[in-house]
Short mmCIF file of N, CA, C and O in Angstrom, two decimals:
data_model
loop_
_atom_site.label_atom_id
_atom_site.label_comp_id
_atom_site.label_asym_id
_atom_site.label_seq_id
_atom_site.Cartn_x
_atom_site.Cartn_y
_atom_site.Cartn_z
N MET A 106 0.85 -1.22 -0.14
CA MET A 106 0.06 -0.04 0.06
C MET A 106 0.83 1.22 -0.08
O MET A 106 0.38 2.43 -0.42
N THR A 107 2.09 1.23 0.36
CA THR A 107 3.12 2.29 0.62
C THR A 107 3.19 2.93 -0.92
O THR A 107 3.12 4.19 -1.14
N ASP A 108 3.33 2.06 -1.98
CA ASP A 108 3.50 2.51 -3.35
C ASP A 108 2.39 3.34 -3.86
O ASP A 108 2.40 4.35 -4.31
N ALA A 109 1.17 2.79 -3.41
CA ALA A 109 -0.22 3.48 -3.74
C ALA A 109 -0.11 4.86 -3.06
O ALA A 109 -0.46 5.92 -3.60
N LYS A 110 0.17 4.87 -1.87
CA LYS A 110 0.07 6.03 -1.12
C LYS A 110 1.16 7.24 -1.68
O LYS A 110 0.79 8.36 -1.84
N THR A 111 2.27 6.67 -2.02
CA THR A 111 3.27 7.56 -2.69
C THR A 111 2.74 8.11 -3.92
O THR A 111 2.84 9.33 -4.22
N SER A 112 2.16 7.27 -4.74
CA SER A 112 1.85 7.52 -6.03
C SER A 112 0.59 8.64 -5.89
O SER A 112 0.63 9.74 -6.66
N ILE A 113 -0.37 8.52 -4.99
CA ILE A 113 -1.43 9.25 -4.77
C ILE A 113 -0.95 10.70 -4.29
O ILE A 113 -1.26 11.72 -4.77
N ASP A 114 0.03 10.68 -3.43
CA ASP A 114 0.70 11.93 -2.84
C ASP A 114 1.36 12.70 -3.90
O ASP A 114 0.99 13.93 -4.06
N GLU A 115 2.00 12.00 -4.71
CA GLU A 115 2.76 12.88 -5.85
C GLU A 115 1.73 13.41 -6.89
O GLU A 115 1.83 14.54 -7.21
N THR A 116 0.65 12.49 -7.06
CA THR A 116 -0.47 13.14 -8.14
C THR A 116 -1.06 14.36 -7.61
O THR A 116 -1.21 15.23 -8.30
N VAL A 117 -1.61 14.25 -6.32
CA VAL A 117 -2.33 15.39 -5.90
C VAL A 117 -1.64 16.59 -5.54
O VAL A 117 -2.01 17.62 -5.59
N LYS A 118 -0.22 16.39 -5.32
CA LYS A 118 0.66 17.65 -5.12
C LYS A 118 1.13 18.13 -6.44
O LYS A 118 1.50 19.36 -6.54
N ALA A 119 1.07 17.39 -7.42
CA ALA A 119 1.77 17.86 -8.75
C ALA A 119 0.73 18.36 -9.72
O ALA A 119 1.02 19.02 -10.75
N ASN A 120 -0.47 18.32 -9.36
CA ASN A 120 -1.62 18.82 -10.18
C ASN A 120 -2.57 19.63 -9.33
O ASN A 120 -2.87 19.38 -8.38
N ASP A 121 -3.11 20.69 -10.03
CA ASP A 121 -3.84 21.69 -9.30
C ASP A 121 -5.15 21.11 -8.89
O ASP A 121 -5.61 21.45 -7.84
N VAL A 122 -5.85 20.36 -9.82
CA VAL A 122 -7.08 19.80 -9.56
C VAL A 122 -7.00 18.40 -9.98
O VAL A 122 -6.63 18.08 -11.03
N VAL A 123 -7.42 17.48 -9.02
CA VAL A 123 -7.39 15.98 -9.40
C VAL A 123 -8.76 15.39 -8.96
O VAL A 123 -9.12 15.69 -7.77
N LEU A 124 -9.32 14.45 -9.84
CA LEU A 124 -10.45 13.85 -9.40
C LEU A 124 -10.12 12.26 -9.43
O LEU A 124 -10.01 11.79 -10.61
N TYR A 125 -10.32 11.68 -8.34
CA TYR A 125 -10.22 10.03 -8.35
C TYR A 125 -11.65 9.75 -8.55
O TYR A 125 -12.57 10.15 -7.84
N MET A 126 -11.86 8.94 -9.51
CA MET A 126 -13.14 8.56 -9.87
C MET A 126 -13.21 7.25 -10.51
O MET A 126 -12.17 6.63 -10.89
N LYS A 127 -14.46 6.76 -10.73
CA LYS A 127 -14.62 5.36 -11.41
C LYS A 127 -14.81 5.86 -12.93
O LYS A 127 -15.84 6.49 -13.24
N GLY A 128 -13.88 5.36 -13.71
CA GLY A 128 -13.88 5.68 -15.09
C GLY A 128 -13.03 6.98 -15.40
O GLY A 128 -12.11 7.19 -14.66
N THR A 129 -13.16 7.65 -16.38
CA THR A 129 -12.49 8.78 -16.76
C THR A 129 -13.41 9.95 -16.98
O THR A 129 -14.55 9.86 -17.22
N LYS A 130 -12.71 11.07 -17.10
CA LYS A 130 -13.57 12.31 -17.31
C LYS A 130 -14.30 12.32 -18.58
O LYS A 130 -15.39 12.81 -18.80
N SER A 131 -13.91 11.67 -19.68
CA SER A 131 -14.65 11.53 -20.97
C SER A 131 -15.54 10.17 -20.95
O SER A 131 -16.51 10.20 -21.76
N MET A 132 -15.44 9.33 -20.02
CA MET A 132 -16.22 8.17 -19.94
C MET A 132 -16.46 7.64 -18.38
O MET A 132 -15.80 6.68 -18.12
N PRO A 133 -16.98 8.64 -17.49
CA PRO A 133 -17.31 8.06 -16.32
C PRO A 133 -18.07 6.63 -16.21
O PRO A 133 -18.94 6.41 -17.12
N GLN A 134 -17.72 5.97 -15.12
CA GLN A 134 -18.39 4.60 -15.14
C GLN A 134 -19.26 4.46 -13.77
O GLN A 134 -19.54 3.32 -13.38
N CYS A 135 -19.74 5.53 -13.18
CA CYS A 135 -20.67 5.55 -12.11
C CYS A 135 -21.31 6.92 -12.20
O CYS A 135 -20.64 8.03 -12.50
N GLY A 136 -22.58 6.98 -11.59
CA GLY A 136 -23.37 8.21 -11.59
C GLY A 136 -22.61 9.36 -10.81
O GLY A 136 -22.66 10.53 -11.20
N PHE A 137 -22.02 8.87 -9.68
CA PHE A 137 -21.45 10.01 -8.79
C PHE A 137 -20.25 10.60 -9.48
O PHE A 137 -20.11 11.70 -9.52
N SER A 138 -19.49 9.77 -10.03
CA SER A 138 -18.21 10.26 -10.71
C SER A 138 -18.64 11.16 -11.94
O SER A 138 -18.12 12.15 -12.28
N SER A 139 -19.73 10.59 -12.59
CA SER A 139 -20.29 11.32 -13.83
C SER A 139 -20.58 12.82 -13.38
O SER A 139 -20.33 13.78 -14.13
N ARG A 140 -21.33 12.91 -12.09
CA ARG A 140 -21.90 14.21 -11.90
C ARG A 140 -20.70 15.15 -11.45
O ARG A 140 -20.70 16.40 -11.99
N VAL A 141 -19.75 14.71 -10.78
CA VAL A 141 -18.56 15.71 -10.38
C VAL A 141 -17.74 15.91 -11.70
O VAL A 141 -17.45 17.21 -11.91
N ALA A 142 -17.36 14.85 -12.44
CA ALA A 142 -16.84 15.24 -13.75
C ALA A 142 -17.41 16.09 -14.70
O ALA A 142 -16.87 17.03 -15.25
N GLY A 143 -18.86 15.87 -14.70
CA GLY A 143 -19.71 16.73 -15.44
C GLY A 143 -19.58 18.20 -15.05
O GLY A 143 -19.63 19.17 -16.00
N VAL A 144 -19.60 18.37 -13.88
CA VAL A 144 -19.58 19.81 -13.32
C VAL A 144 -18.34 20.39 -13.65
O VAL A 144 -18.10 21.55 -14.13
N LEU A 145 -17.21 19.71 -13.34
CA LEU A 145 -15.74 20.13 -13.65
C LEU A 145 -15.60 20.53 -15.25
O LEU A 145 -15.11 21.53 -15.60
N ASN A 146 -16.17 19.55 -16.06
CA ASN A 146 -16.08 19.72 -17.41
C ASN A 146 -16.90 20.88 -18.04
O ASN A 146 -16.36 21.83 -18.70
N TYR A 147 -17.93 20.99 -17.35
CA TYR A 147 -18.90 22.19 -17.82
C TYR A 147 -18.42 23.49 -17.45
O TYR A 147 -18.46 24.48 -18.11
N MET A 148 -17.81 23.51 -16.28
CA MET A 148 -17.14 24.74 -15.71
C MET A 148 -15.78 25.07 -16.48
O MET A 148 -15.10 26.01 -16.09
N GLY A 149 -15.36 24.04 -17.26
CA GLY A 149 -14.05 24.45 -17.94
C GLY A 149 -12.71 24.17 -17.11
O GLY A 149 -11.68 24.76 -17.41
N VAL A 150 -12.86 23.50 -16.08
CA VAL A 150 -11.90 23.29 -15.19
C VAL A 150 -10.77 22.29 -15.81
O VAL A 150 -11.27 21.22 -16.18
N ASP A 151 -9.71 22.56 -15.86
CA ASP A 151 -8.63 21.71 -16.38
C ASP A 151 -8.08 20.74 -15.01
O ASP A 151 -7.52 21.17 -14.21
N PHE A 152 -8.59 19.56 -15.24
CA PHE A 152 -8.33 18.61 -14.10
C PHE A 152 -7.78 17.17 -14.49
O PHE A 152 -7.99 16.87 -15.83
N THR A 153 -6.96 16.77 -13.78
CA THR A 153 -6.38 15.38 -13.87
C THR A 153 -7.43 14.31 -13.32
O THR A 153 -7.82 14.46 -12.19
N ASP A 154 -7.71 13.40 -14.20
CA ASP A 154 -8.57 12.24 -13.78
C ASP A 154 -7.64 11.11 -13.52
O ASP A 154 -6.82 10.73 -14.26
N VAL A 155 -8.11 10.29 -12.32
CA VAL A 155 -7.37 9.12 -12.05
C VAL A 155 -8.59 7.97 -12.00
O VAL A 155 -9.54 8.04 -11.09
N ASN A 156 -8.56 6.95 -12.88
CA ASN A 156 -9.43 5.95 -12.93
C ASN A 156 -9.16 4.95 -11.79
O ASN A 156 -8.21 4.05 -12.05
N VAL A 157 -9.96 4.96 -10.67
CA VAL A 157 -9.56 3.83 -9.61
C VAL A 157 -10.06 2.49 -10.16
O VAL A 157 -9.52 1.49 -9.38
N LEU A 158 -10.77 2.25 -11.12
CA LEU A 158 -11.13 0.97 -11.43
C LEU A 158 -9.88 0.24 -12.17
O LEU A 158 -9.84 -1.01 -12.33
N ALA A 159 -8.94 1.11 -12.62
CA ALA A 159 -7.74 0.56 -13.31
C ALA A 159 -6.81 -0.17 -12.40
O ALA A 159 -5.81 -0.77 -12.82
N ASP A 160 -6.84 0.23 -11.11
CA ASP A 160 -5.82 -0.23 -10.16
C ASP A 160 -6.39 -0.57 -8.64
O ASP A 160 -6.78 0.63 -8.00
N ASP A 161 -6.59 -1.59 -8.26
CA ASP A 161 -7.11 -1.86 -6.99
C ASP A 161 -6.36 -1.20 -5.85
O ASP A 161 -6.96 -0.81 -4.87
N ALA A 162 -5.00 -1.09 -5.99
CA ALA A 162 -4.32 -0.60 -4.88
C ALA A 162 -4.62 0.96 -4.76
O ALA A 162 -4.71 1.64 -3.75
N ILE A 163 -4.75 1.62 -5.68
CA ILE A 163 -5.17 3.07 -5.75
C ILE A 163 -6.60 3.21 -5.29
O ILE A 163 -6.97 4.05 -4.53
N ARG A 164 -7.41 2.30 -5.77
CA ARG A 164 -8.87 2.24 -5.35
C ARG A 164 -8.99 2.27 -3.85
O ARG A 164 -9.73 3.07 -3.16
N GLN A 165 -8.25 1.42 -3.22
CA GLN A 165 -8.23 1.27 -1.70
C GLN A 165 -7.30 2.39 -1.19
O GLN A 165 -7.80 3.06 0.02
N GLY A 166 -6.25 2.63 -1.84
CA GLY A 166 -5.33 3.58 -1.26
C GLY A 166 -5.70 5.05 -1.12
O GLY A 166 -5.54 5.67 -0.27
N ILE A 167 -6.64 5.36 -1.94
CA ILE A 167 -7.26 6.78 -1.95
C ILE A 167 -8.21 6.85 -0.87
O ILE A 167 -8.27 7.99 -0.23
N LYS A 168 -8.80 5.89 -0.45
CA LYS A 168 -9.76 5.90 0.59
C LYS A 168 -8.89 6.05 1.98
O LYS A 168 -9.34 6.78 2.92
N ASP A 169 -7.86 5.31 1.96
CA ASP A 169 -7.05 5.34 3.16
C ASP A 169 -6.33 6.76 3.17
O ASP A 169 -6.19 7.34 4.30
N TYR A 170 -5.91 7.13 2.12
CA TYR A 170 -5.18 8.49 2.08
C TYR A 170 -6.01 9.60 2.58
O TYR A 170 -5.52 10.55 3.36
N SER A 171 -7.20 9.75 2.15
CA SER A 171 -8.12 10.85 2.52
C SER A 171 -8.91 10.51 3.87
O SER A 171 -9.52 11.39 4.45
N GLU A 172 -8.91 9.33 4.23
CA GLU A 172 -9.83 8.87 5.37
C GLU A 172 -11.31 9.10 5.05
O GLU A 172 -12.09 9.56 5.81
N TRP A 173 -11.66 8.97 3.79
CA TRP A 173 -12.98 9.17 3.17
C TRP A 173 -13.52 7.84 2.52
O TRP A 173 -12.57 7.34 1.65
N PRO A 174 -14.46 7.23 2.83
CA PRO A 174 -14.71 5.94 2.29
C PRO A 174 -15.35 5.79 0.78
O PRO A 174 -15.48 4.65 0.48
N THR A 175 -15.71 6.95 0.20
CA THR A 175 -16.30 6.82 -1.09
C THR A 175 -15.59 7.52 -2.22
O THR A 175 -14.63 8.32 -1.91
N ILE A 176 -15.92 7.16 -3.47
CA ILE A 176 -15.31 7.65 -4.60
C ILE A 176 -16.39 8.20 -5.45
O ILE A 176 -17.54 7.55 -5.48
N PRO A 177 -16.40 9.33 -5.96
CA PRO A 177 -15.25 10.13 -6.34
C PRO A 177 -14.65 10.94 -5.18
O PRO A 177 -15.44 11.24 -4.22
N GLN A 178 -13.48 11.39 -5.42
CA GLN A 178 -12.89 12.38 -4.52
C GLN A 178 -12.01 13.52 -5.22
O GLN A 178 -11.36 13.18 -6.22
N LEU A 179 -12.39 14.67 -4.74
CA LEU A 179 -11.85 15.79 -5.50
C LEU A 179 -10.65 16.49 -4.72
O LEU A 179 -10.99 16.65 -3.56
N TYR A 180 -9.46 16.82 -5.28
CA TYR A 180 -8.33 17.53 -4.46
C TYR A 180 -8.26 18.70 -5.27
O TYR A 180 -8.09 18.82 -6.62
N VAL A 181 -7.93 19.79 -4.57
CA VAL A 181 -7.50 21.09 -5.23
C VAL A 181 -6.39 21.49 -4.48
O VAL A 181 -6.21 21.66 -3.34
N LYS A 182 -5.17 21.71 -5.26
CA LYS A 182 -3.89 22.12 -4.69
C LYS A 182 -3.47 21.40 -3.55
O LYS A 182 -2.94 21.69 -2.53
N GLY A 183 -3.56 19.85 -3.82
CA GLY A 183 -3.09 19.02 -2.74
C GLY A 183 -4.09 18.72 -1.62
O GLY A 183 -3.72 17.87 -0.72
N GLU A 184 -5.21 19.40 -1.55
CA GLU A 184 -6.05 19.26 -0.43
C GLU A 184 -7.26 18.53 -0.85
O GLU A 184 -7.94 18.90 -1.95
N PHE A 185 -7.85 17.68 0.02
CA PHE A 185 -8.95 17.02 -0.16
C PHE A 185 -10.22 17.76 0.09
O PHE A 185 -10.20 18.48 0.99
N VAL A 186 -11.10 17.86 -1.02
CA VAL A 186 -12.28 18.70 -0.94
C VAL A 186 -13.52 17.95 -0.51
O VAL A 186 -14.26 18.48 0.37
N GLY A 187 -13.68 16.90 -1.20
CA GLY A 187 -14.91 16.06 -0.81
C GLY A 187 -15.36 15.19 -2.11
O GLY A 187 -14.64 15.15 -3.05
N GLY A 188 -16.33 14.43 -1.62
CA GLY A 188 -17.08 13.68 -2.68
C GLY A 188 -18.27 14.31 -3.42
O GLY A 188 -18.35 15.55 -3.43
N CYS A 189 -18.99 13.53 -3.99
CA CYS A 189 -20.04 14.04 -4.85
C CYS A 189 -21.02 14.91 -4.21
O CYS A 189 -21.30 15.96 -4.74
N ASP A 190 -21.52 14.46 -3.00
CA ASP A 190 -22.54 15.36 -2.32
C ASP A 190 -21.89 16.73 -1.89
O ASP A 190 -22.58 17.84 -2.19
N ILE A 191 -20.79 16.69 -1.45
CA ILE A 191 -19.99 17.90 -1.03
C ILE A 191 -19.80 18.93 -2.21
O ILE A 191 -20.08 20.00 -2.11
N ILE A 192 -19.36 18.21 -3.36
CA ILE A 192 -18.95 19.03 -4.53
C ILE A 192 -20.30 19.63 -5.08
O ILE A 192 -20.41 20.79 -5.46
N THR A 193 -21.32 18.82 -5.11
CA THR A 193 -22.56 19.26 -5.58
C THR A 193 -23.19 20.51 -4.70
O THR A 193 -23.50 21.65 -5.21
N GLU A 194 -23.10 20.42 -3.25
CA GLU A 194 -23.35 21.60 -2.55
C GLU A 194 -22.53 22.78 -2.66
O GLU A 194 -23.07 23.91 -2.70
N MET A 195 -21.30 22.45 -2.80
CA MET A 195 -20.40 23.60 -3.07
C MET A 195 -20.60 24.32 -4.25
O MET A 195 -20.54 25.58 -4.35
N THR A 196 -20.90 23.60 -5.33
CA THR A 196 -21.18 24.25 -6.66
C THR A 196 -22.50 25.10 -6.48
O THR A 196 -22.41 26.21 -6.92
N LEU A 197 -23.55 24.55 -5.80
CA LEU A 197 -24.78 25.26 -5.77
C LEU A 197 -24.71 26.54 -4.97
O LEU A 197 -25.37 27.51 -5.05
N SER A 198 -23.81 26.41 -3.89
CA SER A 198 -23.75 27.57 -2.94
C SER A 198 -22.74 28.57 -3.32
O SER A 198 -22.56 29.65 -2.89
N GLY A 199 -21.87 28.34 -4.37
CA GLY A 199 -20.87 29.17 -5.00
C GLY A 199 -19.47 28.91 -4.21
O GLY A 199 -18.57 29.62 -4.40
N GLU A 200 -19.44 28.05 -3.12
CA GLU A 200 -18.26 27.83 -2.51
C GLU A 200 -17.25 27.14 -3.36
O GLU A 200 -15.97 27.41 -3.10
N LEU A 201 -17.51 26.37 -4.40
CA LEU A 201 -16.60 25.81 -5.12
C LEU A 201 -15.87 27.08 -6.07
O LEU A 201 -14.72 26.92 -6.37
N ASP A 202 -16.70 27.91 -6.53
CA ASP A 202 -16.10 29.14 -7.16
C ASP A 202 -15.00 29.72 -6.39
O ASP A 202 -13.94 30.13 -6.73
N GLN A 203 -15.41 30.06 -5.04
CA GLN A 203 -14.47 30.76 -4.15
C GLN A 203 -13.20 29.90 -3.88
O GLN A 203 -12.18 30.49 -3.85
N LEU A 204 -13.41 28.58 -3.81
CA LEU A 204 -12.16 27.68 -3.67
C LEU A 204 -11.23 27.78 -4.96
O LEU A 204 -10.10 27.97 -4.69
N PHE A 205 -11.90 27.75 -6.04
CA PHE A 205 -11.16 27.85 -7.32
C PHE A 205 -10.39 29.16 -7.31
O PHE A 205 -9.29 29.21 -7.58
N GLU A 206 -11.19 30.13 -6.95
CA GLU A 206 -10.52 31.53 -7.04
C GLU A 206 -9.43 31.73 -6.16
O GLU A 206 -8.36 32.15 -6.35
N SER A 207 -9.57 31.31 -4.94
CA SER A 207 -8.65 31.53 -4.03
C SER A 207 -7.27 30.69 -4.05
O SER A 207 -6.27 30.94 -3.73
N ASN A 208 -7.45 29.63 -4.99
CA ASN A 208 -6.38 28.80 -5.37
C ASN A 208 -5.71 28.93 -6.63
O ASN A 208 -4.92 28.29 -7.22
N GLY A 209 -6.27 30.00 -7.41
CA GLY A 209 -5.78 30.29 -8.81
C GLY A 209 -6.16 29.39 -9.81
O GLY A 209 -5.52 29.24 -10.75
N VAL A 210 -7.37 28.63 -9.59
CA VAL A 210 -7.66 27.64 -10.61
C VAL A 210 -8.63 28.34 -11.51
O VAL A 210 -9.66 28.89 -11.10
N THR A 211 -8.44 28.30 -12.79
CA THR A 211 -9.38 28.87 -13.90
C THR A 211 -10.53 28.06 -14.09
O THR A 211 -10.46 26.82 -14.16
N TYR A 212 -11.63 28.89 -14.29
CA TYR A 212 -12.99 28.10 -14.35
C TYR A 212 -13.79 29.03 -15.10
O TYR A 212 -13.65 30.28 -15.03
N ASP A 213 -14.87 28.66 -15.77
CA ASP A 213 -15.93 29.57 -16.47
C ASP A 213 -16.93 29.94 -15.33
O ASP A 213 -17.87 29.15 -15.07
N LYS A 214 -16.80 31.30 -15.05
CA LYS A 214 -17.99 31.84 -14.07
C LYS A 214 -19.39 31.82 -14.62
O LYS A 214 -20.31 31.47 -13.84
N ASP A 215 -19.43 32.02 -15.82
CA ASP A 215 -20.75 31.92 -16.58
C ASP A 215 -21.53 30.66 -16.38
O ASP A 215 -22.59 30.46 -16.14
N ALA A 216 -20.63 29.65 -16.80
CA ALA A 216 -21.08 28.21 -16.57
C ALA A 216 -21.60 27.91 -15.08
O ALA A 216 -22.51 27.11 -14.96
N ALA A 217 -20.73 28.30 -14.26
CA ALA A 217 -21.12 28.07 -12.79
C ALA A 217 -22.40 28.71 -12.41
O ALA A 217 -23.16 28.18 -11.78
N GLU A 218 -22.73 29.85 -12.96
CA GLU A 218 -23.81 30.59 -12.63
C GLU A 218 -25.05 29.81 -13.36
O GLU A 218 -26.03 29.74 -12.81
N LYS A 219 -24.87 29.28 -14.53
CA LYS A 219 -25.82 28.44 -15.14
C LYS A 219 -26.17 27.19 -14.47
O LYS A 219 -27.41 26.87 -14.41
N ILE A 220 -25.27 26.58 -13.92
CA ILE A 220 -25.51 25.51 -13.03
C ILE A 220 -26.38 25.84 -11.81
O ILE A 220 -27.59 25.14 -11.61
N ARG A 221 -26.09 26.99 -11.25
CA ARG A 221 -26.85 27.46 -10.09
C ARG A 221 -28.33 27.78 -10.47
O ARG A 221 -29.34 27.49 -9.97
N GLU A 222 -28.52 28.55 -11.69
CA GLU A 222 -29.76 28.97 -12.02
C GLU A 222 -30.62 27.67 -12.53
O GLU A 222 -31.78 27.69 -12.22
N ALA A 223 -29.98 26.70 -13.06
CA ALA A 223 -30.77 25.55 -13.55
C ALA A 223 -31.24 24.69 -12.32
O ALA A 223 -32.16 23.93 -12.34
N ASN A 224 -30.53 24.92 -11.22
CA ASN A 224 -30.91 24.07 -10.09
C ASN A 224 -31.33 24.91 -8.74
O ASN A 224 -31.46 24.36 -7.80
N GLY A 225 -31.65 26.14 -9.08
CA GLY A 225 -32.20 27.07 -8.06
C GLY A 225 -33.51 26.83 -7.79
O GLY A 225 -34.45 26.70 -7.15
#
């Protein structure tokens, strides 16, 4: 498990935004992963996707790394943000915009507003 932890640690620290998910950003393989990847894609966020289905050590390792039992898991600037429900709430409240802005992550503000309008 040490190799998985090292790999995860290097990935989350080397990339501004990382989504550990089932599937890929272009082909999610579960509804929760699809929702978070869809939000990030729609908002134009440049993010690294890691398919946990491709590696059992990473699949378990990410849960141990974050001490969070579910996937997907979003990291911004090396910090764990949350899973699907938390990202959905943060998107709708505008907190995700604030997190991106405070960390210098580029995203489409108009797209973020459209998500809120459609779900308001």
